[in-house]
Amino acid sequence: MTSPIYKKRQNSENEEEEQNSRRKAKKTNLQETHESLDYLPSHSETYKTYLKEKPHSSDWDRWFMMGLIGGVVGAMGFLMHQIIDTVFELKWELVEKYIQHGDFLTTWLFILGIGFGMVMVSSGLVVFFCPSGSSSGLPEVIGYLNGASLRHIFNIRTFFGSFFSCALAVASGLFCGPEGPMIHVGAVVGCGLSQFKSDTLRIKLPCFTRFRNSADKRQFITAGAAAGIASVFRAPVGGLLFALEEVASFWDIKLAWQTFFCCLIASFTTEVLSSSFGGFEYQGYFGFLKAEQGITFWVKNLLDMSVLAFIPTIILGVIGGLLGALFVFLNVRINKVRIKLFSAVKRKWLRQISKLLETLLLLVVTMTVTVFVPYFFPCTEDPVTYQFLNSSEDSLGDHLPWDVSEYNCPPATTWIGPDGILNSNYTINQAAALLVKNGKQGIPLLFQRGNHEKFGFPALFTALVLYFGISCWTAGTAAATGLVVPMLYTGALFGRTVGLIMVYIFGVQNDEHWTWIDPGLFATIGAAAYFAGVSRLTISLTVIMVELTNDVQSIMLIMVAVMVGKTVGDYFNHSLFSSLLHLKCIPHLEAEPSVVHGKKKVNLELFAARDVMKKCKVIHLKENVFSLASILNDTTYNGFPVVYSPGPGQEEVFLGTITRLELCMLLSNRQIFQTPETSNIDTRVLKYQEVTVEKVPDEGQMKSLLTKYSADPQYQQLFINLEPYINKSAVAVQSHFSLHRTYVLFRTLGLRHLTVVDLQNRAVGMITRKDLISFQLEKVLIKLDSGKLDSDEELLK
């Protein structure tokens, strides 16, 4: 007799399985809305004719386009920085007198009012104008370059919406940065300029038409995304490696050279414009590139290293990995709750208003923390000479220009002491310096060397907790926000905290063998470790950190911290970008398949292609119009195997494939239809450009045409010879082919369809991207274990 405890446990397990099934079914339905891209052109007879007629040309136009994309992205990066810096400084200058008089309520109301206006516009742009620009846009770019076709992510509305939404969100004081949206903006520039057309504006210029294909568009988008990082961080090599390591799924040495050139032009454009303008005012010095402008977080005092420094570096790597994994876990949970709550709101306008209100609530919390928390911290002397000090006699006794880090501290003055040394009574509010300043201004303060006690434990710990929690909430809101600056800032906070602990233990060291015990050094290492714990980047992250700080001396310590942070983070969960791709149901194929059944990783070499394939609808080499229209009406397949009989009485074998779009274009051209009497007479063959299109020109007309063809029996007597149009180089694998190698083959070649054949070369199935994503593989393999799939003998009959 079964015990009640066992029954209860069995029922709970069944309920959990049902919930998982419903969740996976919902995810599958969402992924059905995302089509896949086919980067390889159809190798048909019409394509070969097109190549023969196409004049030979050099690649000068491709290099020109790469340079043009780099220049535009560089200019956009410059504008982004100028808008953020100007608006941010102006906002705090307006409340200077209220802060100095201790009127924090008025300061809060003033700052909140300005922020409300900016966030209303920032969030409104994303919610109402360009929903595709929500959050950073980076997962969408990664998904597209992996082969998933996502709608509206590269149109002109997304370009303007993401750009201005990001600029206003960062300037408003939200804990975010401009990096992710700038990658998205760069990708949009790469797509739009290379195609020289806009569906939104209905513009189609007769320039660079040879780039209007999926493969070339993919390369320019990759270069534009890399240029976005290169521009916003002044890190051209880091931008190139970031695109290689994280953004792009397909890479070759030629694309590397062209992307390198694009990043070079983007960084150069940003540098030249920044050398001449500040706050949108011409400063002169055109083309004079200052080191402090070109290096974003310049570390001036490099330190001698010791092998003992690797011990605290490893500790920082472990902490960075743990905090990074925690950030990913919390952010994914918050986004799941956010999606669940907003999905429960049925009315679209009410759902949009709810998203807008959430961003405004976030602003209220952020501004409350920013304005009121520093009030509880005292003013302390700044051990570093203030940057505005001037040794000229004219400045002696004058009040120094006010900086937001002074907050409620008394104005500073300068004087010459009895020993003839210039002195100042300059003080700062440590919490204000860490919370009020944005990340771009705050990170250099944490990276500073030689000022061991500039920040104390209370300020660092308070800023760490608040910045970690609020930035975790900010990522994913209805505004274009980036995460790189928050990651660097959070890592620098805990890194400097660890460095301060070491200073308290060992004291301030003046011996050259121990000068590496500096909180500024550990802030740099902590930033790299936490960044790695969240993003799981390695090579590109190391190069970006060196380009950001110019701290070549610490490169080995940074490498160790990055490796340890990534390893620890990978033990707990996937990277943030991979988790967001999974959360947004974007069918993304990782470099290596990861399928877990129970708690064990499944070895896909033990399974075959037949285990995941779907049954397919085959089309004959000469098919009647009625059947073609019926197949297109009755199925949603986007690709079909084409079969033919080699001789009388022989079975039909696989010859190639043809896509739904190609069939639609063929059916819309009646002049190629044949009757049984004219089947041996040569008829007109459509050109490659007429058959290969991105989308059907008029979907409504096409549906009417298919309905007409499939309803009228006379079209059973009209045929189309598909031989000139089928892809005869379509990749196919036998049904017993290794599933792991099927996955590698599919992803490496960037396929959209993979035909499965039996031992007699008969088409028995088709594999698409959605059949190879991790949770789909897991679901199918569980069924296989349950004996729910056909046996090998049935598939070979």
JSON list of C-alpha atoms in Angstrom, two decimals, residues 280-468:
[
{"chain": "A", "resi": 280, "resn": "PHE", "atom": "CA", "xyz": [29.13, 72.43, -26.87]},
{"chain": "A", "resi": 281, "resn": "GLU", "atom": "CA", "xyz": [31.49, 75.44, -26.81]},
{"chain": "A", "resi": 282, "resn": "TYR", "atom": "CA", "xyz": [34.53, 75.67, -29.04]},
{"chain": "A", "resi": 283, "resn": "GLN", "atom": "CA", "xyz": [37.63, 75.50, -26.84]},
{"chain": "A", "resi": 284, "resn": "GLY", "atom": "CA", "xyz": [40.26, 75.72, -29.54]},
{"chain": "A", "resi": 285, "resn": "TYR", "atom": "CA", "xyz": [43.14, 73.24, -29.74]},
{"chain": "A", "resi": 286, "resn": "PHE", "atom": "CA", "xyz": [41.59, 71.43, -32.70]},
{"chain": "A", "resi": 287, "resn": "GLY", "atom": "CA", "xyz": [43.41, 68.13, -33.14]},
{"chain": "A", "resi": 288, "resn": "PHE", "atom": "CA", "xyz": [45.50, 68.52, -29.98]},
{"chain": "A", "resi": 289, "resn": "LEU", "atom": "CA", "xyz": [44.81, 65.22, -28.22]},
{"chain": "A", "resi": 290, "resn": "LYS", "atom": "CA", "xyz": [45.43, 65.44, -24.48]},
{"chain": "A", "resi": 291, "resn": "ALA", "atom": "CA", "xyz": [46.16, 62.25, -22.56]},
{"chain": "A", "resi": 292, "resn": "GLU", "atom": "CA", "xyz": [43.69, 63.08, -19.78]},
{"chain": "A", "resi": 293, "resn": "GLN", "atom": "CA", "xyz": [40.92, 63.43, -22.36]},
{"chain": "A", "resi": 294, "resn": "GLY", "atom": "CA", "xyz": [41.79, 60.37, -24.42]},
{"chain": "A", "resi": 295, "resn": "ILE", "atom": "CA", "xyz": [42.11, 57.99, -21.45]},
{"chain": "A", "resi": 296, "resn": "THR", "atom": "CA", "xyz": [38.70, 57.77, -19.78]},
{"chain": "A", "resi": 297, "resn": "PHE", "atom": "CA", "xyz": [39.82, 56.75, -16.27]},
{"chain": "A", "resi": 298, "resn": "TRP", "atom": "CA", "xyz": [43.47, 57.76, -16.43]},
{"chain": "A", "resi": 299, "resn": "VAL", "atom": "CA", "xyz": [45.65, 56.33, -13.65]},
{"chain": "A", "resi": 300, "resn": "LYS", "atom": "CA", "xyz": [48.66, 58.63, -13.49]},
{"chain": "A", "resi": 301, "resn": "ASN", "atom": "CA", "xyz": [50.79, 56.94, -10.79]},
{"chain": "A", "resi": 302, "resn": "LEU", "atom": "CA", "xyz": [51.75, 53.43, -11.78]},
{"chain": "A", "resi": 303, "resn": "LEU", "atom": "CA", "xyz": [52.98, 51.16, -9.00]},
{"chain": "A", "resi": 304, "resn": "ASP", "atom": "CA", "xyz": [55.72, 48.54, -8.83]},
{"chain": "A", "resi": 305, "resn": "MET", "atom": "CA", "xyz": [54.27, 45.06, -8.40]},
{"chain": "A", "resi": 306, "resn": "SER", "atom": "CA", "xyz": [55.13, 42.16, -6.14]},
{"chain": "A", "resi": 307, "resn": "VAL", "atom": "CA", "xyz": [54.25, 38.51, -6.48]},
{"chain": "A", "resi": 308, "resn": "LEU", "atom": "CA", "xyz": [52.47, 38.84, -3.12]},
{"chain": "A", "resi": 309, "resn": "ALA", "atom": "CA", "xyz": [49.92, 41.10, -4.81]},
{"chain": "A", "resi": 310, "resn": "PHE", "atom": "CA", "xyz": [48.42, 38.03, -6.49]},
{"chain": "A", "resi": 311, "resn": "ILE", "atom": "CA", "xyz": [47.06, 36.80, -3.15]},
{"chain": "A", "resi": 312, "resn": "PRO", "atom": "CA", "xyz": [44.61, 39.69, -2.57]},
{"chain": "A", "resi": 313, "resn": "THR", "atom": "CA", "xyz": [43.96, 39.70, -6.34]},
{"chain": "A", "resi": 314, "resn": "ILE", "atom": "CA", "xyz": [42.65, 36.13, -6.18]},
{"chain": "A", "resi": 315, "resn": "ILE", "atom": "CA", "xyz": [40.48, 37.08, -3.19]},
{"chain": "A", "resi": 316, "resn": "LEU", "atom": "CA", "xyz": [39.09, 40.03, -5.16]},
{"chain": "A", "resi": 317, "resn": "GLY", "atom": "CA", "xyz": [38.42, 37.70, -8.11]},
{"chain": "A", "resi": 318, "resn": "VAL", "atom": "CA", "xyz": [36.42, 35.34, -5.88]},
{"chain": "A", "resi": 319, "resn": "ILE", "atom": "CA", "xyz": [34.41, 38.23, -4.39]},
{"chain": "A", "resi": 320, "resn": "GLY", "atom": "CA", "xyz": [33.85, 39.71, -7.85]},
{"chain": "A", "resi": 321, "resn": "GLY", "atom": "CA", "xyz": [32.61, 36.37, -9.18]},
{"chain": "A", "resi": 322, "resn": "LEU", "atom": "CA", "xyz": [30.25, 35.87, -6.23]},
{"chain": "A", "resi": 323, "resn": "LEU", "atom": "CA", "xyz": [28.84, 39.39, -6.44]},
{"chain": "A", "resi": 324, "resn": "GLY", "atom": "CA", "xyz": [28.58, 39.13, -10.22]},
{"chain": "A", "resi": 325, "resn": "ALA", "atom": "CA", "xyz": [26.64, 35.87, -10.02]},
{"chain": "A", "resi": 326, "resn": "LEU", "atom": "CA", "xyz": [24.40, 37.41, -7.34]},
{"chain": "A", "resi": 327, "resn": "PHE", "atom": "CA", "xyz": [23.77, 40.42, -9.58]},
{"chain": "A", "resi": 328, "resn": "VAL", "atom": "CA", "xyz": [22.80, 38.19, -12.51]},
{"chain": "A", "resi": 329, "resn": "PHE", "atom": "CA", "xyz": [20.49, 36.12, -10.29]},
{"chain": "A", "resi": 330, "resn": "LEU", "atom": "CA", "xyz": [18.75, 39.16, -8.79]},
{"chain": "A", "resi": 331, "resn": "ASN", "atom": "CA", "xyz": [18.46, 41.03, -12.07]},
{"chain": "A", "resi": 332, "resn": "VAL", "atom": "CA", "xyz": [16.90, 38.04, -13.84]},
{"chain": "A", "resi": 333, "resn": "ARG", "atom": "CA", "xyz": [14.46, 37.58, -10.93]},
{"chain": "A", "resi": 334, "resn": "ILE", "atom": "CA", "xyz": [13.51, 41.25, -10.99]},
{"chain": "A", "resi": 335, "resn": "ASN", "atom": "CA", "xyz": [12.98, 41.14, -14.75]},
{"chain": "A", "resi": 336, "resn": "LYS", "atom": "CA", "xyz": [10.84, 38.01, -14.46]},
{"chain": "A", "resi": 337, "resn": "VAL", "atom": "CA", "xyz": [8.65, 39.71, -11.87]},
{"chain": "A", "resi": 338, "resn": "ARG", "atom": "CA", "xyz": [8.53, 42.82, -14.05]},
{"chain": "A", "resi": 339, "resn": "ILE", "atom": "CA", "xyz": [7.43, 40.79, -17.09]},
{"chain": "A", "resi": 340, "resn": "LYS", "atom": "CA", "xyz": [4.85, 38.89, -15.06]},
{"chain": "A", "resi": 341, "resn": "LEU", "atom": "CA", "xyz": [3.31, 42.04, -13.59]},
{"chain": "A", "resi": 342, "resn": "PHE", "atom": "CA", "xyz": [3.19, 43.93, -16.87]},
{"chain": "A", "resi": 343, "resn": "SER", "atom": "CA", "xyz": [1.80, 40.90, -18.73]},
{"chain": "A", "resi": 344, "resn": "ALA", "atom": "CA", "xyz": [-1.07, 40.77, -16.25]},
{"chain": "A", "resi": 345, "resn": "VAL", "atom": "CA", "xyz": [-2.17, 44.23, -17.45]},
{"chain": "A", "resi": 346, "resn": "LYS", "atom": "CA", "xyz": [-4.39, 43.50, -20.45]},
{"chain": "A", "resi": 347, "resn": "ARG", "atom": "CA", "xyz": [-4.88, 46.98, -21.85]},
{"chain": "A", "resi": 348, "resn": "LYS", "atom": "CA", "xyz": [-1.89, 48.12, -23.90]},
{"chain": "A", "resi": 349, "resn": "TRP", "atom": "CA", "xyz": [-2.07, 51.81, -22.91]},
{"chain": "A", "resi": 350, "resn": "LEU", "atom": "CA", "xyz": [-2.33, 50.92, -19.24]},
{"chain": "A", "resi": 351, "resn": "ARG", "atom": "CA", "xyz": [0.65, 48.57, -19.55]},
{"chain": "A", "resi": 352, "resn": "GLN", "atom": "CA", "xyz": [2.67, 51.35, -21.16]},
{"chain": "A", "resi": 353, "resn": "ILE", "atom": "CA", "xyz": [1.75, 53.80, -18.41]},
{"chain": "A", "resi": 354, "resn": "SER", "atom": "CA", "xyz": [2.76, 51.20, -15.82]},
{"chain": "A", "resi": 355, "resn": "LYS", "atom": "CA", "xyz": [6.21, 50.88, -17.36]},
{"chain": "A", "resi": 356, "resn": "LEU", "atom": "CA", "xyz": [6.59, 54.64, -17.35]},
{"chain": "A", "resi": 357, "resn": "LEU", "atom": "CA", "xyz": [5.50, 54.88, -13.70]},
{"chain": "A", "resi": 358, "resn": "GLU", "atom": "CA", "xyz": [8.02, 52.22, -12.68]},
{"chain": "A", "resi": 359, "resn": "THR", "atom": "CA", "xyz": [10.86, 54.26, -14.16]},
{"chain": "A", "resi": 360, "resn": "LEU", "atom": "CA", "xyz": [9.61, 57.36, -12.37]},
{"chain": "A", "resi": 361, "resn": "LEU", "atom": "CA", "xyz": [9.44, 55.43, -9.09]},
{"chain": "A", "resi": 362, "resn": "LEU", "atom": "CA", "xyz": [13.01, 54.30, -9.63]},
{"chain": "A", "resi": 363, "resn": "LEU", "atom": "CA", "xyz": [14.03, 57.92, -10.16]},
{"chain": "A", "resi": 364, "resn": "VAL", "atom": "CA", "xyz": [12.36, 58.95, -6.88]},
{"chain": "A", "resi": 365, "resn": "VAL", "atom": "CA", "xyz": [14.27, 56.26, -4.98]},
{"chain": "A", "resi": 366, "resn": "THR", "atom": "CA", "xyz": [17.57, 57.09, -6.70]},
{"chain": "A", "resi": 367, "resn": "MET", "atom": "CA", "xyz": [17.27, 60.85, -6.15]},
{"chain": "A", "resi": 368, "resn": "THR", "atom": "CA", "xyz": [16.20, 60.38, -2.52]},
{"chain": "A", "resi": 369, "resn": "VAL", "atom": "CA", "xyz": [19.29, 58.27, -1.87]},
{"chain": "A", "resi": 370, "resn": "THR", "atom": "CA", "xyz": [21.53, 60.65, -3.82]},
{"chain": "A", "resi": 371, "resn": "VAL", "atom": "CA", "xyz": [20.37, 63.83, -2.07]},
{"chain": "A", "resi": 372, "resn": "PHE", "atom": "CA", "xyz": [19.69, 62.74, 1.53]},
{"chain": "A", "resi": 373, "resn": "VAL", "atom": "CA", "xyz": [22.25, 60.01, 2.27]},
{"chain": "A", "resi": 374, "resn": "PRO", "atom": "CA", "xyz": [25.27, 62.39, 2.07]},
{"chain": "A", "resi": 375, "resn": "TYR", "atom": "CA", "xyz": [23.57, 64.58, 4.71]},
{"chain": "A", "resi": 376, "resn": "PHE", "atom": "CA", "xyz": [24.45, 61.96, 7.35]},
{"chain": "A", "resi": 377, "resn": "PHE", "atom": "CA", "xyz": [28.18, 61.98, 6.49]},
{"chain": "A", "resi": 378, "resn": "PRO", "atom": "CA", "xyz": [30.64, 64.58, 7.81]},
{"chain": "A", "resi": 379, "resn": "CYS", "atom": "CA", "xyz": [33.08, 66.59, 5.76]},
{"chain": "A", "resi": 380, "resn": "THR", "atom": "CA", "xyz": [36.67, 65.35, 5.66]},
{"chain": "A", "resi": 381, "resn": "GLU", "atom": "CA", "xyz": [39.88, 66.84, 4.36]},
{"chain": "A", "resi": 382, "resn": "ASP", "atom": "CA", "xyz": [40.83, 65.86, 0.85]},
{"chain": "A", "resi": 383, "resn": "PRO", "atom": "CA", "xyz": [44.41, 64.56, 0.99]},
{"chain": "A", "resi": 384, "resn": "VAL", "atom": "CA", "xyz": [44.97, 65.32, -2.68]},
{"chain": "A", "resi": 385, "resn": "THR", "atom": "CA", "xyz": [45.61, 68.81, -3.96]},
{"chain": "A", "resi": 386, "resn": "TYR", "atom": "CA", "xyz": [42.45, 70.11, -5.54]},
{"chain": "A", "resi": 387, "resn": "GLN", "atom": "CA", "xyz": [42.56, 70.19, -9.29]},
{"chain": "A", "resi": 388, "resn": "PHE", "atom": "CA", "xyz": [41.60, 73.86, -9.53]},
{"chain": "A", "resi": 389, "resn": "LEU", "atom": "CA", "xyz": [44.46, 75.08, -7.30]},
{"chain": "A", "resi": 390, "resn": "ASN", "atom": "CA", "xyz": [46.63, 77.67, -8.96]},
{"chain": "A", "resi": 391, "resn": "SER", "atom": "CA", "xyz": [49.92, 78.80, -7.56]},
{"chain": "A", "resi": 392, "resn": "SER", "atom": "CA", "xyz": [49.56, 82.33, -8.89]},
{"chain": "A", "resi": 393, "resn": "GLU", "atom": "CA", "xyz": [49.24, 85.07, -6.28]},
{"chain": "A", "resi": 394, "resn": "ASP", "atom": "CA", "xyz": [45.97, 86.25, -7.80]},
{"chain": "A", "resi": 395, "resn": "SER", "atom": "CA", "xyz": [44.19, 83.13, -6.53]},
{"chain": "A", "resi": 396, "resn": "LEU", "atom": "CA", "xyz": [45.41, 83.33, -2.95]},
{"chain": "A", "resi": 397, "resn": "GLY", "atom": "CA", "xyz": [42.63, 83.87, -0.42]},
{"chain": "A", "resi": 398, "resn": "ASP", "atom": "CA", "xyz": [39.94, 83.30, -3.05]},
{"chain": "A", "resi": 399, "resn": "HIS", "atom": "CA", "xyz": [37.18, 80.73, -2.73]},
{"chain": "A", "resi": 400, "resn": "LEU", "atom": "CA", "xyz": [37.73, 77.82, -5.09]},
{"chain": "A", "resi": 401, "resn": "PRO", "atom": "CA", "xyz": [35.09, 76.89, -7.69]},
{"chain": "A", "resi": 402, "resn": "TRP", "atom": "CA", "xyz": [32.36, 74.77, -6.14]},
{"chain": "A", "resi": 403, "resn": "ASP", "atom": "CA", "xyz": [32.28, 71.05, -6.90]},
{"chain": "A", "resi": 404, "resn": "VAL", "atom": "CA", "xyz": [29.37, 68.73, -6.16]},
{"chain": "A", "resi": 405, "resn": "SER", "atom": "CA", "xyz": [31.61, 66.54, -3.98]},
{"chain": "A", "resi": 406, "resn": "GLU", "atom": "CA", "xyz": [31.88, 69.45, -1.50]},
{"chain": "A", "resi": 407, "resn": "TYR", "atom": "CA", "xyz": [28.13, 69.22, -0.97]},
{"chain": "A", "resi": 408, "resn": "ASN", "atom": "CA", "xyz": [27.40, 70.84, 2.41]},
{"chain": "A", "resi": 409, "resn": "CYS", "atom": "CA", "xyz": [31.05, 71.49, 3.31]},
{"chain": "A", "resi": 410, "resn": "PRO", "atom": "CA", "xyz": [32.33, 75.05, 3.91]},
{"chain": "A", "resi": 411, "resn": "PRO", "atom": "CA", "xyz": [33.92, 76.83, 0.92]},
{"chain": "A", "resi": 412, "resn": "ALA", "atom": "CA", "xyz": [37.63, 76.24, 0.55]},
{"chain": "A", "resi": 413, "resn": "THR", "atom": "CA", "xyz": [40.32, 78.91, 0.40]},
{"chain": "A", "resi": 414, "resn": "THR", "atom": "CA", "xyz": [44.06, 78.91, -0.33]},
{"chain": "A", "resi": 415, "resn": "TRP", "atom": "CA", "xyz": [47.01, 80.55, 1.43]},
{"chain": "A", "resi": 416, "resn": "ILE", "atom": "CA", "xyz": [50.78, 80.36, 1.65]},
{"chain": "A", "resi": 417, "resn": "GLY", "atom": "CA", "xyz": [52.04, 78.96, 4.95]},
{"chain": "A", "resi": 418, "resn": "PRO", "atom": "CA", "xyz": [55.11, 80.04, 6.93]},
{"chain": "A", "resi": 419, "resn": "ASP", "atom": "CA", "xyz": [57.18, 77.48, 5.09]},
{"chain": "A", "resi": 420, "resn": "GLY", "atom": "CA", "xyz": [56.20, 79.03, 1.75]},
{"chain": "A", "resi": 421, "resn": "ILE", "atom": "CA", "xyz": [54.07, 76.06, 0.69]},
{"chain": "A", "resi": 422, "resn": "LEU", "atom": "CA", "xyz": [50.68, 76.60, -0.89]},
{"chain": "A", "resi": 423, "resn": "ASN", "atom": "CA", "xyz": [47.93, 75.25, 1.40]},
{"chain": "A", "resi": 424, "resn": "SER", "atom": "CA", "xyz": [44.18, 74.74, 1.17]},
{"chain": "A", "resi": 425, "resn": "ASN", "atom": "CA", "xyz": [41.41, 73.86, 3.63]},
{"chain": "A", "resi": 426, "resn": "TYR", "atom": "CA", "xyz": [39.49, 71.99, 0.94]},
{"chain": "A", "resi": 427, "resn": "THR", "atom": "CA", "xyz": [37.08, 69.36, 2.31]},
{"chain": "A", "resi": 428, "resn": "ILE", "atom": "CA", "xyz": [34.67, 66.93, 0.69]},
{"chain": "A", "resi": 429, "resn": "ASN", "atom": "CA", "xyz": [31.63, 64.91, 1.66]},
{"chain": "A", "resi": 430, "resn": "GLN", "atom": "CA", "xyz": [32.74, 61.35, 0.90]},
{"chain": "A", "resi": 431, "resn": "ALA", "atom": "CA", "xyz": [29.22, 60.01, 0.32]},
{"chain": "A", "resi": 432, "resn": "ALA", "atom": "CA", "xyz": [28.41, 62.91, -2.01]},
{"chain": "A", "resi": 433, "resn": "ALA", "atom": "CA", "xyz": [31.58, 62.27, -4.01]},
{"chain": "A", "resi": 434, "resn": "LEU", "atom": "CA", "xyz": [30.54, 58.62, -4.44]},
{"chain": "A", "resi": 435, "resn": "LEU", "atom": "CA", "xyz": [26.75, 58.94, -4.91]},
{"chain": "A", "resi": 436, "resn": "VAL", "atom": "CA", "xyz": [26.07, 62.38, -6.38]},
{"chain": "A", "resi": 437, "resn": "LYS", "atom": "CA", "xyz": [28.73, 62.23, -9.07]},
{"chain": "A", "resi": 438, "resn": "ASN", "atom": "CA", "xyz": [27.88, 59.98, -12.01]},
{"chain": "A", "resi": 439, "resn": "GLY", "atom": "CA", "xyz": [29.96, 56.93, -12.75]},
{"chain": "A", "resi": 440, "resn": "LYS", "atom": "CA", "xyz": [32.22, 58.61, -15.28]},
{"chain": "A", "resi": 441, "resn": "GLN", "atom": "CA", "xyz": [33.28, 61.19, -12.66]},
{"chain": "A", "resi": 442, "resn": "GLY", "atom": "CA", "xyz": [33.26, 58.86, -9.65]},
{"chain": "A", "resi": 443, "resn": "ILE", "atom": "CA", "xyz": [35.33, 55.96, -10.99]},
{"chain": "A", "resi": 444, "resn": "PRO", "atom": "CA", "xyz": [38.55, 58.04, -11.41]},
{"chain": "A", "resi": 445, "resn": "LEU", "atom": "CA", "xyz": [38.27, 59.07, -7.75]},
{"chain": "A", "resi": 446, "resn": "LEU", "atom": "CA", "xyz": [38.25, 55.40, -6.70]},
{"chain": "A", "resi": 447, "resn": "PHE", "atom": "CA", "xyz": [41.14, 54.56, -9.05]},
{"chain": "A", "resi": 448, "resn": "GLN", "atom": "CA", "xyz": [43.39, 57.35, -7.68]},
{"chain": "A", "resi": 449, "resn": "ARG", "atom": "CA", "xyz": [46.71, 56.17, -6.26]},
{"chain": "A", "resi": 450, "resn": "GLY", "atom": "CA", "xyz": [48.57, 57.58, -3.26]},
{"chain": "A", "resi": 451, "resn": "ASN", "atom": "CA", "xyz": [45.52, 58.83, -1.35]},
{"chain": "A", "resi": 452, "resn": "HIS", "atom": "CA", "xyz": [44.94, 55.80, 0.83]},
{"chain": "A", "resi": 453, "resn": "GLU", "atom": "CA", "xyz": [42.38, 57.30, 3.18]},
{"chain": "A", "resi": 454, "resn": "LYS", "atom": "CA", "xyz": [40.45, 59.54, 0.80]},
{"chain": "A", "resi": 455, "resn": "PHE", "atom": "CA", "xyz": [37.36, 57.40, 1.42]},
{"chain": "A", "resi": 456, "resn": "GLY", "atom": "CA", "xyz": [36.50, 55.63, 4.67]},
{"chain": "A", "resi": 457, "resn": "PHE", "atom": "CA", "xyz": [34.65, 52.39, 5.32]},
{"chain": "A", "resi": 458, "resn": "PRO", "atom": "CA", "xyz": [31.21, 53.93, 6.03]},
{"chain": "A", "resi": 459, "resn": "ALA", "atom": "CA", "xyz": [31.08, 55.86, 2.75]},
{"chain": "A", "resi": 460, "resn": "LEU", "atom": "CA", "xyz": [32.44, 52.98, 0.66]},
{"chain": "A", "resi": 461, "resn": "PHE", "atom": "CA", "xyz": [30.15, 50.35, 2.18]},
{"chain": "A", "resi": 462, "resn": "THR", "atom": "CA", "xyz": [27.05, 52.55, 1.99]},
{"chain": "A", "resi": 463, "resn": "ALA", "atom": "CA", "xyz": [27.72, 53.45, -1.64]},
{"chain": "A", "resi": 464, "resn": "LEU", "atom": "CA", "xyz": [28.44, 49.79, -2.48]},
{"chain": "A", "resi": 465, "resn": "VAL", "atom": "CA", "xyz": [25.15, 48.49, -1.06]},
{"chain": "A", "resi": 466, "resn": "LEU", "atom": "CA", "xyz": [23.05, 51.28, -2.57]},
{"chain": "A", "resi": 467, "resn": "TYR", "atom": "CA", "xyz": [24.74, 51.23, -5.97]},
{"chain": "A", "resi": 468, "resn": "PHE", "atom": "CA", "xyz": [24.58, 47.44, -6.22]}
]
